[in-house]
Short mmCIF file of C-alpha atoms and ligand atoms in Angstrom, two decimals:
data_model
loop_
_atom_site.label_atom_id
_atom_site.label_comp_id
_atom_site.label_asym_id
_atom_site.label_seq_id
_atom_site.Cartn_x
_atom_site.Cartn_y
_atom_site.Cartn_z
CA MET A 1 25.97 -27.25 0.53
CA PRO A 2 24.99 -24.33 2.73
CA GLU A 3 26.11 -24.84 6.38
CA LEU A 4 23.14 -23.07 8.16
CA ALA A 5 19.42 -22.63 7.25
CA ILE A 6 17.91 -19.70 8.84
CA VAL A 7 13.83 -20.04 9.16
CA GLY A 8 12.38 -16.83 9.34
CA ALA A 9 13.44 -13.37 7.86
CA GLY A 10 11.91 -11.01 10.84
CA PRO A 11 14.22 -8.76 12.32
CA VAL A 12 16.09 -11.50 14.14
CA GLY A 13 16.51 -13.72 11.27
CA LEU A 14 17.95 -10.92 9.41
CA TYR A 15 20.55 -9.97 11.88
CA ALA A 16 21.11 -13.71 12.41
CA ALA A 17 21.98 -13.80 8.68
CA TYR A 18 24.28 -10.91 8.99
CA TYR A 19 25.91 -12.63 11.79
CA ALA A 20 26.35 -15.87 10.20
CA GLY A 21 27.98 -13.95 7.23
CA PHE A 22 30.30 -12.23 9.77
CA ARG A 23 31.31 -16.01 10.92
CA ALA A 24 31.73 -16.63 7.33
CA MET A 25 28.93 -19.45 7.04
CA ARG A 26 27.23 -20.23 3.84
CA THR A 27 23.63 -19.38 4.71
CA VAL A 28 20.26 -19.83 3.23
CA VAL A 29 17.21 -17.98 4.73
CA PHE A 30 13.65 -19.14 4.22
CA GLU A 31 10.78 -16.73 4.73
CA SER A 32 7.27 -17.71 4.03
CA LEU A 33 6.01 -14.10 3.25
CA PRO A 34 7.32 -12.59 0.01
CA PHE A 35 9.18 -9.73 1.82
CA VAL A 36 11.53 -9.64 4.89
CA GLY A 37 10.70 -7.95 8.25
CA GLY A 38 8.49 -10.24 10.12
CA GLN A 39 6.14 -8.62 12.58
CA ILE A 40 7.50 -5.13 11.96
CA ALA A 41 6.96 -5.08 8.30
CA THR A 42 3.59 -6.81 8.61
CA PHE A 43 2.06 -4.90 11.38
CA TYR A 44 3.74 -1.55 12.20
CA PRO A 45 6.24 -0.51 9.37
CA GLU A 46 5.51 3.05 9.90
CA SER A 47 5.47 3.12 13.76
CA LEU A 48 8.36 4.65 15.66
CA LEU A 49 10.45 2.36 18.16
CA TYR A 50 11.85 3.83 20.98
CA ASP A 51 13.95 0.93 22.58
CA VAL A 52 16.43 -0.36 19.77
CA PRO A 53 19.94 0.20 20.91
CA GLY A 54 21.69 2.90 19.04
CA PHE A 55 18.62 4.91 18.09
CA ALA A 56 16.61 7.57 20.14
CA GLU A 57 13.68 6.42 17.81
CA VAL A 58 13.51 4.54 14.49
CA ARG A 59 10.80 3.74 12.23
CA GLY A 60 9.94 -0.08 11.70
CA ASP A 61 10.60 0.15 7.91
CA GLU A 62 13.82 2.14 8.34
CA LEU A 63 14.91 -0.47 10.91
CA ILE A 64 14.26 -3.48 8.61
CA ARG A 65 15.78 -1.67 5.56
CA ARG A 66 18.95 -1.29 7.61
CA LEU A 67 18.87 -4.91 8.98
CA GLU A 68 18.53 -6.32 5.35
CA ALA A 69 21.22 -3.91 4.07
CA GLN A 70 23.52 -5.06 6.79
CA ALA A 71 22.74 -8.96 5.91
CA ARG A 72 23.21 -8.36 2.32
CA ARG A 73 26.91 -7.45 2.75
CA PHE A 74 27.22 -11.24 2.50
CA PRO A 75 26.01 -13.44 -0.47
CA ILE A 76 23.18 -14.80 1.64
CA ASP A 77 20.60 -16.93 -0.32
CA PHE A 78 17.21 -15.59 0.54
CA ARG A 79 14.17 -17.86 -0.40
CA LEU A 80 11.19 -15.63 0.07
CA GLY A 81 7.57 -16.86 -0.23
CA THR A 82 8.91 -20.31 0.87
CA ARG A 83 7.77 -22.03 3.97
CA VAL A 84 9.64 -24.54 5.90
CA THR A 85 7.38 -27.52 6.72
CA ARG A 86 9.64 -30.14 8.38
CA LEU A 87 13.19 -30.93 9.83
CA GLU A 88 14.47 -34.31 9.64
CA PRO A 89 17.66 -35.11 11.34
CA ALA A 90 19.99 -36.97 9.05
CA GLY A 91 23.50 -37.99 10.60
CA ASP A 92 25.69 -34.88 10.74
CA ALA A 93 23.19 -32.79 9.00
CA VAL A 94 19.45 -31.63 9.07
CA GLN A 95 17.25 -31.94 6.05
CA VAL A 96 15.28 -28.95 5.73
CA HIS A 97 11.75 -29.49 3.79
CA PHE A 98 10.27 -26.59 2.14
CA GLU A 99 7.36 -25.67 -0.24
CA PRO A 100 6.04 -22.42 -1.91
CA GLU A 101 3.70 -20.45 0.57
CA THR A 102 2.08 -17.80 -1.40
CA LYS A 103 -0.24 -18.32 -4.31
CA GLU A 104 0.98 -15.28 -5.99
CA ARG A 105 4.47 -16.76 -5.76
CA SER A 106 3.68 -20.41 -6.36
CA GLU A 107 2.49 -19.61 -10.04
CA ASN A 108 6.23 -18.98 -10.79
CA ALA A 109 6.82 -22.63 -9.77
CA SER A 110 10.49 -22.53 -10.80
CA ALA A 111 11.36 -19.83 -8.46
CA ASN A 112 10.18 -21.53 -5.28
CA PRO A 113 10.06 -25.15 -5.81
CA ARG A 114 8.92 -27.71 -3.14
CA GLY A 115 12.10 -29.72 -2.10
CA ALA A 116 14.48 -30.37 0.64
CA LEU A 117 18.05 -29.08 1.51
CA SER A 118 20.74 -30.57 3.59
CA VAL A 119 22.47 -28.36 6.01
CA ALA A 120 24.96 -28.70 8.87
CA ALA A 121 22.65 -26.45 11.40
CA VAL A 122 19.41 -24.70 11.56
CA LEU A 123 18.44 -21.55 13.33
CA LEU A 124 14.73 -20.99 13.96
CA THR A 125 13.66 -17.37 14.07
CA THR A 126 10.12 -18.05 13.36
CA GLY A 127 8.73 -15.41 15.89
CA ILE A 128 5.11 -15.80 16.57
CA GLY A 129 4.62 -17.97 13.44
CA ARG A 130 3.89 -17.49 9.74
CA PHE A 131 1.55 -14.72 8.86
CA VAL A 132 -1.39 -15.56 6.76
CA PRO A 133 -3.77 -13.14 5.34
CA GLN A 134 -7.34 -12.98 6.22
CA PRO A 135 -8.91 -14.22 2.91
CA ILE A 136 -11.85 -12.63 1.09
CA PRO A 137 -14.52 -15.64 1.58
CA SER A 138 -15.62 -15.43 -2.27
CA PRO A 139 -14.01 -18.07 -4.57
CA GLU A 140 -14.71 -15.59 -7.52
CA ILE A 141 -12.62 -12.87 -5.78
CA GLU A 142 -9.87 -15.51 -4.95
CA SER A 143 -9.61 -16.56 -8.58
CA PHE A 144 -7.78 -13.43 -9.16
CA ARG A 145 -4.93 -14.09 -7.00
CA GLY A 146 -1.81 -13.48 -8.79
CA ARG A 147 -3.86 -11.53 -11.65
CA GLY A 148 -4.22 -8.20 -9.86
CA LEU A 149 -5.42 -9.44 -6.55
CA ASP A 150 -2.61 -9.36 -4.19
CA TYR A 151 -2.45 -9.99 -0.24
CA HIS A 152 1.40 -9.63 -0.23
CA LEU A 153 2.56 -6.50 -2.00
CA ALA A 154 6.16 -6.40 -1.33
CA ASP A 155 7.14 -3.05 -3.27
CA PRO A 156 4.63 -0.30 -3.81
CA ALA A 157 6.84 1.08 -6.66
CA THR A 158 5.63 -1.83 -8.69
CA LEU A 159 2.14 -0.19 -8.91
CA SER A 160 3.52 3.29 -9.74
CA GLY A 161 0.99 4.98 -12.03
CA LYS A 162 -1.54 2.29 -11.58
CA ARG A 163 -5.25 2.40 -10.44
CA VAL A 164 -5.33 0.50 -7.10
CA LEU A 165 -7.97 -0.52 -4.81
CA VAL A 166 -7.01 -1.01 -0.90
CA ALA A 167 -9.67 -2.73 1.00
CA GLY A 168 -9.85 -2.49 4.72
CA GLY A 169 -9.40 0.17 7.44
CA THR A 170 -6.62 -1.59 9.28
CA GLN A 171 -3.43 0.51 10.17
CA ARG A 172 -1.74 -1.71 7.47
CA GLY A 173 -4.38 -0.85 4.98
CA VAL A 174 -3.88 2.97 5.42
CA GLU A 175 -0.15 3.00 5.45
CA LEU A 176 -0.32 0.75 2.24
CA ALA A 177 -2.46 3.39 0.50
CA LEU A 178 -0.49 6.15 1.63
CA ALA A 179 2.92 4.28 0.42
CA LEU A 180 1.19 3.83 -2.90
CA ALA A 181 0.19 7.27 -3.28
CA SER A 182 3.66 8.34 -2.81
CA VAL A 183 4.82 6.40 -5.69
CA ARG A 184 1.96 8.17 -7.67
CA ALA A 185 -0.43 5.32 -7.67
CA ASP A 186 -3.98 6.39 -8.18
CA VAL A 187 -5.55 4.91 -4.89
CA VAL A 188 -8.97 4.14 -3.48
CA LEU A 189 -9.22 3.15 0.04
CA ILE A 190 -12.37 1.33 1.12
CA HIS A 191 -13.79 0.45 4.48
CA ARG A 192 -17.11 -0.88 5.72
CA ARG A 193 -17.52 1.73 8.28
CA ASP A 194 -16.87 5.55 8.08
CA ARG A 195 -14.44 5.42 11.04
CA LEU A 196 -10.97 4.24 10.85
CA ALA A 197 -9.46 2.75 13.95
CA ILE A 198 -5.80 4.28 13.37
CA PRO A 199 -3.72 6.84 15.21
CA SER A 200 -4.62 10.50 14.70
CA GLU A 201 -1.53 11.27 13.15
CA LEU A 202 -2.13 8.69 10.36
CA GLN A 203 -5.70 10.17 10.12
CA ASP A 204 -4.04 13.61 9.22
CA ARG A 205 -1.77 12.20 6.86
CA LEU A 206 -4.61 10.32 5.05
CA ARG A 207 -6.75 13.51 4.94
CA ALA A 208 -3.81 15.39 3.40
CA SER A 209 -2.90 12.89 0.86
CA PRO A 210 -4.46 12.20 -2.56
CA VAL A 211 -5.79 8.88 -1.54
CA ARG A 212 -9.66 8.77 -2.11
CA PHE A 213 -11.25 7.30 1.14
CA LEU A 214 -14.75 5.81 0.46
CA PRO A 215 -16.52 4.82 3.65
CA PHE A 216 -19.37 2.26 3.83
CA ARG A 217 -18.04 0.25 0.89
CA GLU A 218 -17.23 -3.32 0.76
CA LEU A 219 -15.55 -5.43 -2.07
CA ALA A 220 -18.32 -7.41 -3.77
CA ALA A 221 -16.68 -8.74 -6.50
CA LEU A 222 -13.93 -8.36 -9.16
CA GLU A 223 -14.25 -8.32 -12.95
CA GLY A 224 -11.98 -8.65 -15.73
CA THR A 225 -10.87 -10.85 -18.49
CA LEU A 226 -7.03 -11.97 -18.09
CA ARG A 227 -6.52 -9.52 -14.96
CA VAL A 228 -8.58 -7.40 -12.71
CA GLU A 229 -10.25 -4.61 -14.53
CA ARG A 230 -13.16 -3.54 -12.33
CA ALA A 231 -14.01 -3.86 -8.62
CA ILE A 232 -17.68 -3.96 -7.69
CA LEU A 233 -18.19 -2.15 -4.37
CA GLU A 234 -21.20 -2.38 -2.34
CA ASP A 235 -22.54 -0.33 0.48
CA PRO A 236 -23.52 -2.39 3.49
CA ARG A 237 -26.32 -0.09 4.51
CA ASP A 238 -28.46 -0.34 1.42
CA ARG A 239 -26.61 -3.00 -0.75
CA ALA A 240 -26.18 -0.24 -3.63
CA ARG A 241 -23.47 -1.30 -5.88
CA GLU A 242 -20.93 0.71 -8.13
CA ALA A 243 -17.90 -0.17 -10.35
CA VAL A 244 -14.46 1.21 -10.07
CA ALA A 245 -11.86 0.65 -12.74
CA VAL A 246 -8.72 -0.63 -11.08
CA ASP A 247 -5.58 -2.44 -12.09
CA ALA A 248 -4.87 -4.05 -8.73
CA ALA A 249 -6.81 -4.85 -5.56
CA LEU A 250 -5.16 -5.38 -2.24
CA PRO A 251 -7.33 -6.74 0.66
CA CYS A 252 -5.66 -5.64 4.16
CA PHE A 253 -7.93 -7.26 6.74
CA GLY A 254 -5.36 -8.28 8.85
CA PHE A 255 -3.06 -11.50 9.33
CA SER A 256 -3.15 -14.28 11.61
CA ALA A 257 -0.02 -15.96 12.78
CA HIS A 258 0.16 -19.93 12.55
CA ALA A 259 2.97 -21.59 14.46
CA ASP A 260 1.70 -25.01 13.72
CA ASP A 261 5.01 -25.96 11.66
CA LEU A 262 6.87 -25.95 14.86
CA SER A 263 5.27 -29.33 15.80
CA SER A 264 6.97 -30.89 12.58
CA PHE A 265 10.60 -29.50 13.79
CA ALA A 266 11.15 -32.21 16.44
CA VAL A 267 11.89 -29.54 19.05
CA ARG A 268 10.46 -29.20 22.69
CA LEU A 269 7.88 -26.61 22.86
CA ASP A 270 6.62 -24.32 25.29
CA GLY A 271 3.37 -23.00 23.79
CA ASP A 272 4.40 -21.70 20.31
CA ALA A 273 8.13 -21.39 21.07
CA ALA A 274 11.13 -23.76 21.06
CA VAL A 275 12.57 -24.35 24.47
CA VAL A 276 16.09 -23.33 24.36
CA ASP A 277 19.13 -23.85 26.69
CA PRO A 278 21.78 -20.93 27.60
CA THR A 279 23.38 -21.37 24.09
CA MET A 280 20.16 -21.22 22.44
CA ALA A 281 20.22 -24.85 21.43
CA THR A 282 16.65 -26.60 21.14
CA SER A 283 16.21 -30.24 22.09
CA ALA A 284 16.76 -31.35 18.52
CA PRO A 285 20.30 -32.04 17.37
CA ARG A 286 21.75 -29.15 15.22
CA VAL A 287 18.66 -26.88 15.71
CA TRP A 288 18.98 -23.59 17.56
CA ALA A 289 16.32 -20.86 17.96
CA ALA A 290 16.29 -17.15 18.78
CA GLY A 291 13.89 -14.28 18.96
CA ASP A 292 10.21 -14.39 19.67
CA GLY A 293 10.18 -18.18 18.77
CA ALA A 294 12.62 -19.12 21.54
CA SER A 295 11.47 -19.83 25.16
CA TYR A 296 13.63 -20.05 28.42
CA PRO A 297 12.94 -18.63 31.97
CA GLY A 298 12.97 -14.91 32.16
CA LYS A 299 12.38 -14.28 28.33
CA VAL A 300 11.61 -10.86 27.33
CA ARG A 301 9.99 -10.58 23.95
CA ILE A 302 11.83 -7.09 22.82
CA LEU A 303 14.23 -6.72 19.93
CA ALA A 304 17.11 -5.68 22.22
CA ALA A 305 17.00 -9.00 23.99
CA ASP A 306 16.39 -10.89 20.76
CA PHE A 307 19.19 -9.55 18.78
CA GLY A 308 21.71 -10.73 21.44
CA GLU A 309 19.90 -14.21 21.35
CA ALA A 310 20.59 -14.29 17.61
CA CYS A 311 24.31 -13.54 18.21
CA THR A 312 24.73 -16.23 21.12
CA ALA A 313 23.04 -18.89 18.94
CA VAL A 314 25.09 -18.15 15.66
CA ASN A 315 28.37 -18.13 17.79
CA ASN A 316 27.47 -21.18 19.53
CA LEU A 317 26.43 -23.12 16.49
CA ALA A 318 29.52 -21.85 14.70
CA GLY A 319 31.56 -23.51 17.39
CA ALA A 320 29.63 -26.68 16.88
CA ILE A 321 29.81 -26.95 13.16
CA VAL A 322 32.66 -25.17 11.72
CA PRO A 323 35.77 -27.16 12.37
CA GLY A 324 38.33 -25.35 14.58
CA ALA A 325 36.03 -22.25 15.10
CA PRO A 326 35.81 -20.87 18.46
CA VAL A 327 32.54 -19.95 19.92
CA PHE A 328 33.87 -16.50 20.76
CA PRO A 329 34.37 -14.74 17.45
CA GLY A 330 36.93 -12.15 18.88
CA TYR A 331 36.05 -8.39 18.69
CA SER A 332 34.81 -7.25 15.34
CA SER A 333 36.79 -4.00 15.77
CA HIS A 334 40.08 -6.20 15.63
CA ARG A 335 39.30 -7.52 12.28
CA GLN A 336 40.62 -6.20 9.02
CA GLY A 337 37.48 -7.50 7.01
CA ALA A 338 34.31 -8.45 8.36
CA ALA A 339 33.91 -11.66 6.43
CA GLN A 340 36.79 -13.59 7.15
CA ARG A 341 36.41 -17.24 8.53
CA PRO A 342 37.99 -17.09 11.96
CA ARG A 343 41.13 -19.37 12.20
CA PRO A 344 41.33 -22.16 14.77
CA ALA A 345 42.55 -20.62 17.99
CA ARG A 346 46.42 -20.47 18.08
CA VAL A 347 48.13 -22.57 20.64
CA LEU A 348 50.65 -20.43 22.58
CA ARG A 349 53.74 -22.23 23.75
CA ASN A 350 56.36 -21.35 26.12
CA PRO A 351 59.54 -20.27 24.45
C1 FAD B 1 2.34 -3.89 17.31
C2 FAD B 1 3.66 -4.37 17.67
C3 FAD B 1 4.53 -3.39 18.16
C4 FAD B 1 5.77 -3.59 18.58
N1 FAD B 1 6.73 -2.85 19.20
C5 FAD B 1 7.99 -3.01 19.60
C6 FAD B 1 8.88 -2.15 19.98
O1 FAD B 1 8.55 -0.96 19.97
N2 FAD B 1 10.01 -2.72 20.47
C7 FAD B 1 10.41 -3.96 20.56
O2 FAD B 1 11.59 -4.34 20.77
N3 FAD B 1 9.59 -4.90 19.97
C8 FAD B 1 8.31 -4.57 19.55
N4 FAD B 1 7.44 -5.49 19.15
C9 FAD B 1 7.79 -6.84 19.28
C10 FAD B 1 8.91 -7.15 18.03
O3 FAD B 1 8.17 -6.76 16.66
C11 FAD B 1 9.12 -8.81 17.96
O4 FAD B 1 9.93 -9.09 19.17
C12 FAD B 1 9.99 -9.11 16.85
O5 FAD B 1 9.37 -8.87 15.57
C13 FAD B 1 10.54 -10.46 16.91
O6 FAD B 1 11.39 -10.73 15.89
P1 FAD B 1 11.54 -12.19 15.20
O7 FAD B 1 12.37 -12.02 14.08
O8 FAD B 1 11.87 -13.13 16.48
O9 FAD B 1 10.04 -12.78 14.87
P2 FAD B 1 8.96 -12.30 13.60
O10 FAD B 1 9.16 -10.73 13.54
O11 FAD B 1 7.52 -12.70 14.29
O12 FAD B 1 9.35 -12.92 12.45
C14 FAD B 1 9.33 -14.14 12.16
C15 FAD B 1 9.42 -14.48 10.74
O13 FAD B 1 9.29 -15.94 10.60
C16 FAD B 1 8.56 -16.33 9.47
N5 FAD B 1 8.18 -17.66 9.65
C17 FAD B 1 7.61 -18.33 10.67
N6 FAD B 1 7.35 -19.62 10.41
C18 FAD B 1 7.91 -19.76 9.24
C19 FAD B 1 8.08 -21.05 8.58
N7 FAD B 1 7.82 -22.37 8.86
N8 FAD B 1 8.82 -20.84 7.44
C20 FAD B 1 9.23 -19.71 6.82
N9 FAD B 1 9.15 -18.58 7.51
C21 FAD B 1 8.47 -18.80 8.61
C22 FAD B 1 7.28 -15.32 9.71
O14 FAD B 1 6.71 -15.35 8.42
C23 FAD B 1 7.93 -14.25 10.03
O15 FAD B 1 8.40 -13.23 8.99
C24 FAD B 1 6.14 -5.19 18.64
C25 FAD B 1 5.37 -6.02 18.24
C26 FAD B 1 4.06 -5.71 17.70
C27 FAD B 1 3.08 -6.79 17.16
#
């Protein structure tokens, strides 16, 4: 049985997973998206951050890559595309109920079955909630989900050499189009207007790239027998239509955050965040919280503060659930190996 379940693999969940490994806990991480990185990966992977300790500046995707690599030094069980729906106290344990989140993933039912897991403690790093893509309001188009229509492309390299339509003039849409072009996909980017509301630096990169930008186009239909073969594009000004041969269609109309699951976690809430005490414990037994999804007086929602909260939460829950483990882990620089389970504190006796 894993000792700890972390809910949410945003930057804070990733750092908490690493830290739980450092405290030698068996850890499972649930993430509703099919990729890690939370708000950073979803909204601003290519933006620079200037307030992360140790970096004068760092790109969002680079920070997530490093956090993930750090976490994966330990054998953490990542359950991506899996949403935690309910927490249930069960004596000395908590039952974590989960189910597949994305339609693309749920087609592979054996990878992410619905179920429940018993753990000794839960750490909520749910941020501002689950990110749900804005769907296209057309059942015909939606029927291609998992057959070329994908709202959650995790790795652009999987579409290397393919013909890809990116629909939507959002920053994520443009960044995705550029990332696909960099792995030699043949990319068409469409937007229903001619102006993209993106930073000028990104405009320049788009202009210099091989991405074919088609303004005044909407995705009207997808066609194909087994998978997507053609996208039907429509000009909103005169309804003129054209067909473009594609292997994949990636709508990027933005995401909305849903924090509705928190109400099923039996924790006291302050808006969309769990109220915590100075040890980051919530009102529910054996449930801690950190990051944007935790609330206390004076809370500042930035990463520098969030990472400290993850550290405080994991050390306190380790002290509570691992027999003999102290809250203070000792200095990492005093350890020979990072992953040793700390021994119970030695009792010093007078000679
Ligand atoms: C545009 C923008 C720019 C920003 N710039 C900066 C900056 O420069 N510096 C800075 O410090 N901060 C910045 N921030 C804020 C920073 O991104 C957040 O503070 C940080 O992402 C919080 O991390 P988190 O892990 O707590 O939550 P999130 O990043 O929100 O991640 C939470 C994860 O939990 C998952 N999840 C939620 N509910 C469930 C569930 N029931 N089951 C499974 N998974 C679930 C979500 O899918 C998500 O992946 C910025 C934010 C935005 C939007």
